[in-house]
């Protein structure tokens, strides 16, 4: 079974030169599951069976404060800035017939990230842009006594163009991007189940085109 509560509040304002948004996000989720009995079978015949009760309880509470600002430096040049502060608290508990398989484990993560974009309007229906942004994926708790895994962070650069052609009947987007990951998160299977770790760093780059 699971239960959760999520809420987001936003305050926005706009004028001829400036648009801004301030926001607050909160999320609280809980998961409880229980299993009675287990067994190991070979060719349909039981090797071992158990009537034990296994209980798993997990909770996660997160909140963030964010804001964006868009300012027209001129009729053709616009700068967009954004930032977010994020907190995440998690806990996990395993019980076997009322006895803890591991301690009541907790983990807390926080991060502040920023984003900036500079765009130039070549025409009313076409513009080019350059952006730099930071990303964050929270860490977490692995099964049983495995080590917790760290948050994943990304620094991304992108340059691109957007245009509406043929009297707005054709919309075209093209972008070139490069991303650097720190503490990249990856999952693998072990005897204890699915485990997430941070094997190292990663780079991703490419070209996108859509029309």
C-alpha positions as YAML, in Angstrom:
chain: A
units: angstrom
residues:
- id: 1
  name: UNK
  ca: [0.00, 0.00, 0.00]
- id: 2
  name: UNK
  ca: [1.06, 3.58, -0.51]
- id: 3
  name: UNK
  ca: [-0.05, 7.07, 0.34]
- id: 4
  name: UNK
  ca: [1.19, 10.48, -0.70]
- id: 5
  name: UNK
  ca: [0.56, 14.19, -0.75]
- id: 6
  name: UNK
  ca: [1.91, 16.67, -3.28]
- id: 7
  name: UNK
  ca: [1.38, 20.41, -3.62]
- id: 8
  name: UNK
  ca: [2.85, 23.19, -5.76]
- id: 9
  name: UNK
  ca: [2.25, 26.93, -5.40]
- id: 10
  name: UNK
  ca: [3.29, 29.54, -7.97]
- id: 11
  name: UNK
  ca: [3.31, 33.33, -8.10]
- id: 12
  name: UNK
  ca: [3.81, 34.92, -11.51]
- id: 13
  name: UNK
  ca: [4.02, 38.40, -12.97]
- id: 14
  name: UNK
  ca: [4.55, 39.85, -16.44]
- id: 15
  name: UNK
  ca: [5.19, 43.20, -18.10]
- id: 16
  name: UNK
  ca: [6.47, 44.44, -21.44]
- id: 17
  name: UNK
  ca: [10.10, 43.73, -20.50]
- id: 18
  name: UNK
  ca: [9.97, 41.27, -17.59]
- id: 19
  name: UNK
  ca: [8.31, 37.97, -16.71]
- id: 20
  name: UNK
  ca: [9.03, 36.18, -13.44]
- id: 21
  name: UNK
  ca: [7.82, 33.20, -11.42]
- id: 22
  name: UNK
  ca: [8.36, 32.17, -7.81]
- id: 23
  name: UNK
  ca: [7.29, 28.73, -6.63]
- id: 24
  name: UNK
  ca: [7.24, 26.26, -3.77]
- id: 25
  name: UNK
  ca: [6.89, 22.48, -4.17]
- id: 26
  name: UNK
  ca: [6.27, 19.86, -1.45]
- id: 27
  name: UNK
  ca: [5.91, 16.09, -1.74]
- id: 28
  name: UNK
  ca: [5.39, 13.45, 0.96]
- id: 29
  name: UNK
  ca: [5.11, 9.75, 0.03]
- id: 30
  name: UNK
  ca: [4.96, 6.53, 2.05]
- id: 31
  name: UNK
  ca: [5.05, 2.90, 0.89]
- id: 32
  name: UNK
  ca: [4.23, -0.09, 3.12]
- id: 33
  name: UNK
  ca: [4.20, -3.67, 1.88]
- id: 34
  name: UNK
  ca: [3.90, -7.01, 3.61]
- id: 35
  name: UNK
  ca: [4.44, -10.58, 2.42]
- id: 36
  name: UNK
  ca: [3.58, -13.77, 4.27]
- id: 37
  name: UNK
  ca: [5.30, -17.01, 3.32]
- id: 38
  name: UNK
  ca: [7.99, -17.80, 0.76]
- id: 39
  name: UNK
  ca: [9.49, -20.85, -0.88]
- id: 40
  name: UNK
  ca: [12.16, -22.25, -3.19]
- id: 41
  name: UNK
  ca: [11.02, -24.77, -5.82]
- id: 42
  name: UNK
  ca: [12.78, -27.02, -8.35]
- id: 43
  name: UNK
  ca: [10.73, -28.63, -11.16]
- id: 44
  name: UNK
  ca: [7.61, -27.81, -9.21]
- id: 45
  name: UNK
  ca: [8.79, -29.50, -5.97]
- id: 46
  name: UNK
  ca: [9.44, -27.40, -2.86]
- id: 47
  name: UNK
  ca: [12.99, -27.37, -1.50]
- id: 48
  name: UNK
  ca: [12.21, -25.04, 1.38]
- id: 49
  name: UNK
  ca: [9.18, -23.11, 2.53]
- id: 50
  name: UNK
  ca: [8.57, -20.47, 5.19]
- id: 51
  name: UNK
  ca: [5.56, -18.84, 6.82]
- id: 52
  name: UNK
  ca: [7.53, -15.80, 7.98]
- id: 53
  name: UNK
  ca: [6.14, -12.29, 7.53]
- id: 54
  name: UNK
  ca: [8.34, -9.76, 5.74]
- id: 55
  name: UNK
  ca: [7.46, -6.09, 6.01]
- id: 56
  name: UNK
  ca: [8.96, -3.19, 4.06]
- id: 57
  name: UNK
  ca: [8.36, 0.46, 4.95]
- id: 58
  name: UNK
  ca: [9.73, 3.45, 3.05]
- id: 59
  name: UNK
  ca: [9.05, 7.17, 3.22]
- id: 60
  name: UNK
  ca: [10.33, 10.18, 1.27]
- id: 61
  name: UNK
  ca: [9.73, 13.86, 1.93]
- id: 62
  name: UNK
  ca: [11.00, 16.50, -0.48]
- id: 63
  name: UNK
  ca: [10.59, 20.23, -0.97]
- id: 64
  name: UNK
  ca: [11.97, 22.83, -3.34]
- id: 65
  name: UNK
  ca: [11.92, 26.59, -3.80]
- id: 66
  name: UNK
  ca: [12.39, 27.82, -7.36]
- id: 67
  name: UNK
  ca: [12.27, 30.98, -9.41]
- id: 68
  name: UNK
  ca: [12.63, 32.14, -13.02]
- id: 69
  name: UNK
  ca: [13.19, 35.55, -14.57]
- id: 70
  name: UNK
  ca: [12.90, 36.52, -18.24]
- id: 71
  name: UNK
  ca: [14.08, 39.98, -19.27]
- id: 72
  name: UNK
  ca: [14.03, 41.58, -22.74]
- id: 73
  name: UNK
  ca: [17.33, 43.43, -23.17]
- id: 74
  name: UNK
  ca: [16.06, 44.74, -26.51]
- id: 75
  name: UNK
  ca: [13.47, 43.90, -29.14]
- id: 76
  name: UNK
  ca: [15.68, 41.02, -30.28]
- id: 77
  name: UNK
  ca: [17.70, 39.89, -27.25]
- id: 78
  name: UNK
  ca: [16.21, 38.09, -24.23]
- id: 79
  name: UNK
  ca: [17.92, 36.64, -21.16]
- id: 80
  name: UNK
  ca: [16.32, 33.94, -19.00]
- id: 81
  name: UNK
  ca: [17.60, 33.03, -15.54]
- id: 82
  name: UNK
  ca: [16.39, 30.36, -13.13]
- id: 83
  name: UNK
  ca: [17.34, 28.73, -9.85]
- id: 84
  name: UNK
  ca: [16.11, 26.01, -7.52]
- id: 85
  name: UNK
  ca: [16.90, 24.86, -3.99]
- id: 86
  name: UNK
  ca: [15.95, 21.25, -3.22]
- id: 87
  name: UNK
  ca: [15.82, 19.08, -0.07]
- id: 88
  name: UNK
  ca: [15.03, 15.36, 0.11]
- id: 89
  name: UNK
  ca: [14.73, 13.18, 3.24]
- id: 90
  name: UNK
  ca: [14.28, 9.41, 2.96]
- id: 91
  name: UNK
  ca: [13.92, 6.49, 5.38]
- id: 92
  name: UNK
  ca: [13.67, 2.73, 4.98]
- id: 93
  name: UNK
  ca: [12.97, -0.23, 7.29]
- id: 94
  name: UNK
  ca: [12.80, -4.03, 6.74]
- id: 95
  name: UNK
  ca: [11.21, -6.37, 9.29]
- id: 96
  name: UNK
  ca: [11.15, -10.17, 9.35]
- id: 97
  name: UNK
  ca: [8.59, -11.51, 11.84]
- id: 98
  name: UNK
  ca: [8.89, -8.21, 13.71]
- id: 99
  name: UNK
  ca: [12.71, -8.27, 13.78]
- id: 100
  name: UNK
  ca: [14.59, -5.63, 11.80]
- id: 101
  name: UNK
  ca: [16.61, -7.07, 8.90]
- id: 102
  name: UNK
  ca: [18.54, -3.79, 8.92]
- id: 103
  name: UNK
  ca: [18.56, -0.67, 11.03]
- id: 104
  name: UNK
  ca: [16.02, 2.06, 10.40]
- id: 105
  name: UNK
  ca: [18.04, 3.75, 7.68]
- id: 106
  name: UNK
  ca: [17.82, 7.41, 6.72]
- id: 107
  name: UNK
  ca: [19.40, 9.63, 4.08]
- id: 108
  name: UNK
  ca: [19.18, 13.36, 3.41]
- id: 109
  name: UNK
  ca: [20.18, 15.29, 0.30]
- id: 110
  name: UNK
  ca: [20.08, 18.95, -0.75]
- id: 111
  name: UNK
  ca: [21.17, 20.94, -3.75]
- id: 112
  name: UNK
  ca: [21.06, 24.39, -5.36]
- id: 113
  name: UNK
  ca: [21.07, 24.56, -9.15]
- id: 114
  name: UNK
  ca: [20.91, 27.35, -11.75]
- id: 115
  name: UNK
  ca: [20.02, 27.83, -15.40]
- id: 116
  name: UNK
  ca: [20.66, 30.64, -17.90]
- id: 117
  name: UNK
  ca: [19.62, 31.20, -21.53]
- id: 118
  name: UNK
  ca: [20.48, 33.97, -23.98]
- id: 119
  name: UNK
  ca: [18.33, 34.13, -27.13]
- id: 120
  name: UNK
  ca: [18.38, 36.33, -30.23]
- id: 121
  name: UNK
  ca: [15.36, 36.82, -32.50]
- id: 122
  name: UNK
  ca: [16.57, 36.87, -36.10]
- id: 123
  name: UNK
  ca: [12.97, 37.44, -37.22]
- id: 124
  name: UNK
  ca: [9.47, 37.36, -35.72]
- id: 125
  name: UNK
  ca: [9.30, 33.61, -36.31]
- id: 126
  name: UNK
  ca: [12.95, 32.55, -35.89]
- id: 127
  name: UNK
  ca: [15.53, 32.72, -33.10]
- id: 128
  name: UNK
  ca: [18.84, 31.25, -31.97]
- id: 129
  name: UNK
  ca: [19.83, 30.57, -28.36]
- id: 130
  name: UNK
  ca: [22.59, 29.41, -26.03]
- id: 131
  name: UNK
  ca: [21.90, 27.88, -22.61]
- id: 132
  name: UNK
  ca: [23.83, 26.58, -19.61]
- id: 133
  name: UNK
  ca: [21.99, 24.56, -16.98]
- id: 134
  name: UNK
  ca: [22.66, 22.45, -13.89]
- id: 135
  name: UNK
  ca: [20.65, 19.35, -13.06]
- id: 136
  name: UNK
  ca: [20.29, 17.18, -9.96]
- id: 137
  name: UNK
  ca: [18.91, 13.70, -9.25]
- id: 138
  name: UNK
  ca: [18.59, 12.82, -5.58]
- id: 139
  name: UNK
  ca: [20.45, 9.89, -4.06]
- id: 140
  name: UNK
  ca: [18.77, 7.09, -2.18]
- id: 141
  name: UNK
  ca: [18.83, 4.00, 0.02]
- id: 142
  name: UNK
  ca: [19.65, 0.55, -1.31]
- id: 143
  name: UNK
  ca: [18.10, -2.72, -0.13]
- id: 144
  name: UNK
  ca: [19.17, -4.20, 3.21]
- id: 145
  name: UNK
  ca: [22.69, -3.21, 4.35]
- id: 146
  name: UNK
  ca: [24.01, -2.05, 0.99]
- id: 147
  name: UNK
  ca: [25.58, 1.41, 0.91]
- id: 148
  name: UNK
  ca: [23.44, 4.41, 0.05]
- id: 149
  name: UNK
  ca: [24.01, 5.89, -3.39]
- id: 150
  name: UNK
  ca: [24.97, 9.52, -3.97]
- id: 151
  name: UNK
  ca: [23.08, 12.22, -5.89]
- id: 152
  name: UNK
  ca: [23.74, 12.57, -9.59]
- id: 153
  name: UNK
  ca: [24.62, 16.01, -10.96]
- id: 154
  name: UNK
  ca: [24.79, 17.31, -14.52]
- id: 155
  name: UNK
  ca: [26.18, 20.41, -16.21]
- id: 156
  name: UNK
  ca: [24.71, 20.87, -19.69]
- id: 157
  name: UNK
  ca: [25.46, 23.25, -22.58]
- id: 158
  name: UNK
  ca: [23.16, 23.71, -25.56]
- id: 159
  name: UNK
  ca: [23.09, 25.91, -28.65]
- id: 160
  name: UNK
  ca: [20.20, 25.77, -31.08]
- id: 161
  name: UNK
  ca: [17.69, 27.46, -33.35]
- id: 162
  name: UNK
  ca: [13.91, 27.48, -33.74]
- id: 163
  name: UNK
  ca: [11.90, 28.72, -36.69]
- id: 164
  name: UNK
  ca: [8.36, 28.71, -38.08]
- id: 165
  name: UNK
  ca: [8.39, 28.46, -41.88]
- id: 166
  name: UNK
  ca: [5.89, 28.46, -44.76]
- id: 167
  name: UNK
  ca: [3.43, 30.80, -43.03]
- id: 168
  name: UNK
  ca: [3.74, 28.83, -39.78]
- id: 169
  name: UNK
  ca: [2.84, 25.53, -41.47]
- id: 170
  name: UNK
  ca: [6.30, 24.06, -40.75]
- id: 171
  name: UNK
  ca: [8.03, 24.31, -37.36]
- id: 172
  name: UNK
  ca: [11.74, 23.41, -37.20]
- id: 173
  name: UNK
  ca: [14.06, 22.93, -34.21]
- id: 174
  name: UNK
  ca: [17.77, 22.05, -34.20]
- id: 175
  name: UNK
  ca: [20.17, 21.83, -31.26]
- id: 176
  name: UNK
  ca: [23.73, 20.81, -30.41]
- id: 177
  name: UNK
  ca: [24.32, 19.79, -26.79]
- id: 178
  name: UNK
  ca: [27.03, 18.55, -24.43]
- id: 179
  name: UNK
  ca: [26.42, 17.22, -20.88]
- id: 180
  name: UNK
  ca: [28.85, 16.31, -18.09]
- id: 181
  name: UNK
  ca: [27.59, 13.93, -15.38]
- id: 182
  name: UNK
  ca: [29.12, 13.63, -11.88]
- id: 183
  name: UNK
  ca: [28.46, 10.53, -9.72]
- id: 184
  name: UNK
  ca: [26.47, 8.97, -12.54]
- id: 185
  name: UNK
  ca: [23.81, 6.59, -11.17]
- id: 186
  name: UNK
  ca: [23.61, 3.04, -12.54]
- id: 187
  name: UNK
  ca: [21.69, -0.06, -11.43]
- id: 188
  name: UNK
  ca: [22.70, -3.73, -11.40]
- id: 189
  name: UNK
  ca: [21.30, -7.01, -10.10]
- id: 190
  name: UNK
  ca: [22.79, -8.71, -7.04]
- id: 191
  name: UNK
  ca: [21.77, -11.51, -4.69]
- id: 192
  name: UNK
  ca: [20.08, -8.85, -2.56]
- id: 193
  name: UNK
  ca: [18.08, -7.50, -5.52]
- id: 194
  name: UNK
  ca: [18.42, -4.37, -7.63]
- id: 195
  name: UNK
  ca: [21.28, -2.15, -6.39]
- id: 196
  name: UNK
  ca: [22.02, 1.43, -7.46]
- id: 197
  name: UNK
  ca: [25.60, 2.76, -7.32]
- id: 198
  name: UNK
  ca: [27.73, 5.68, -8.57]
- id: 199
  name: UNK
  ca: [30.34, 4.14, -10.90]
- id: 200
  name: UNK
  ca: [31.89, 7.46, -11.95]
- id: 201
  name: UNK
  ca: [31.51, 10.27, -14.46]
- id: 202
  name: UNK
  ca: [29.96, 10.37, -17.93]
- id: 203
  name: UNK
  ca: [29.77, 12.66, -20.96]
- id: 204
  name: UNK
  ca: [26.89, 12.79, -23.41]
- id: 205
  name: UNK
  ca: [26.83, 14.89, -26.55]
- id: 206
  name: UNK
  ca: [24.78, 14.94, -29.69]
- id: 207
  name: UNK
  ca: [22.57, 16.72, -32.19]
- id: 208
  name: UNK
  ca: [18.79, 16.95, -32.17]
- id: 209
  name: UNK
  ca: [16.52, 17.84, -35.07]
- id: 210
  name: UNK
  ca: [12.74, 17.95, -35.26]
- id: 211
  name: UNK
  ca: [10.21, 19.38, -37.70]
...
